[in-house]
Amino acid sequence: MQTFGAGQTLQLDARLPAIAIAAGLYAARVPFIIVVPAAAVVAALIRLLT
């Protein structure tokens, strides 16, 4: 719920792109030990920039 909305507005949280990156890497058969830190870095960068 908090990922997509904040009050009456539609707002995207940093978790959604991080999950998308993780899903893409996992689908490409990248080892899980690399997928998790990559998703964390993406979420951290998005939070840093916003």
GROMACS .gro file of C-alpha atoms in nm:
model
   50
    1MET     CA    1   0.000   0.000   0.000
    2GLN     CA    2   0.275   0.250   0.091
    3THR     CA    3   0.467   0.157  -0.222
    4PHE     CA    4   0.199   0.296  -0.452
    5GLY     CA    5   0.010   0.558  -0.256
    6ALA     CA    6   0.053   0.841  -0.013
    7GLY     CA    7  -0.278   0.988   0.091
    8GLN     CA    8  -0.480   1.077  -0.218
    9THR     CA    9  -0.187   1.078  -0.461
   10LEU     CA   10  -0.013   0.804  -0.651
   11GLN     CA   11   0.350   0.791  -0.545
   12LEU     CA   12   0.617   0.540  -0.639
   13ASP     CA   13   0.848   0.413  -0.367
   14ALA     CA   14   1.208   0.307  -0.425
   15ARG     CA   15   1.118  -0.054  -0.355
   16LEU     CA   16   0.930  -0.109  -0.682
   17PRO     CA   17   1.223  -0.040  -0.918
   18ALA     CA   18   1.449  -0.241  -0.687
   19ILE     CA   19   1.212  -0.538  -0.709
   20ALA     CA   20   1.198  -0.499  -1.087
   21ILE     CA   21   1.578  -0.506  -1.107
   22ALA     CA   22   1.593  -0.808  -0.879
   23ALA     CA   23   1.332  -0.992  -1.085
   24GLY     CA   24   1.517  -0.915  -1.407
   25LEU     CA   25   1.849  -1.032  -1.269
   26TYR     CA   26   1.691  -1.344  -1.121
   27ALA     CA   27   1.524  -1.421  -1.455
   28ALA     CA   28   1.866  -1.385  -1.620
   29ARG     CA   29   1.990  -1.653  -1.378
   30VAL     CA   30   2.227  -1.422  -1.195
   31PRO     CA   31   2.331  -1.575  -0.861
   32PHE     CA   32   2.107  -1.475  -0.572
   33ILE     CA   33   2.404  -1.345  -0.374
   34ILE     CA   34   2.447  -1.077  -0.643
   35VAL     CA   35   2.074  -1.007  -0.696
   36VAL     CA   36   2.006  -0.894  -0.340
   37PRO     CA   37   2.290  -0.639  -0.313
   38ALA     CA   38   2.212  -0.507  -0.662
   39ALA     CA   39   1.850  -0.444  -0.563
   40ALA     CA   40   1.965  -0.278  -0.241
   41VAL     CA   41   2.200  -0.048  -0.432
   42VAL     CA   42   1.924   0.052  -0.674
   43ALA     CA   43   1.687   0.133  -0.387
   44ALA     CA   44   1.959   0.328  -0.205
   45LEU     CA   45   2.046   0.532  -0.514
   46ILE     CA   46   1.683   0.616  -0.580
   47ARG     CA   47   1.633   0.725  -0.221
   48LEU     CA   48   1.951   0.931  -0.238
   49LEU     CA   49   1.837   1.112  -0.552
   50THR     CA   50   1.480   1.181  -0.436
   0.00000   0.00000   0.00000
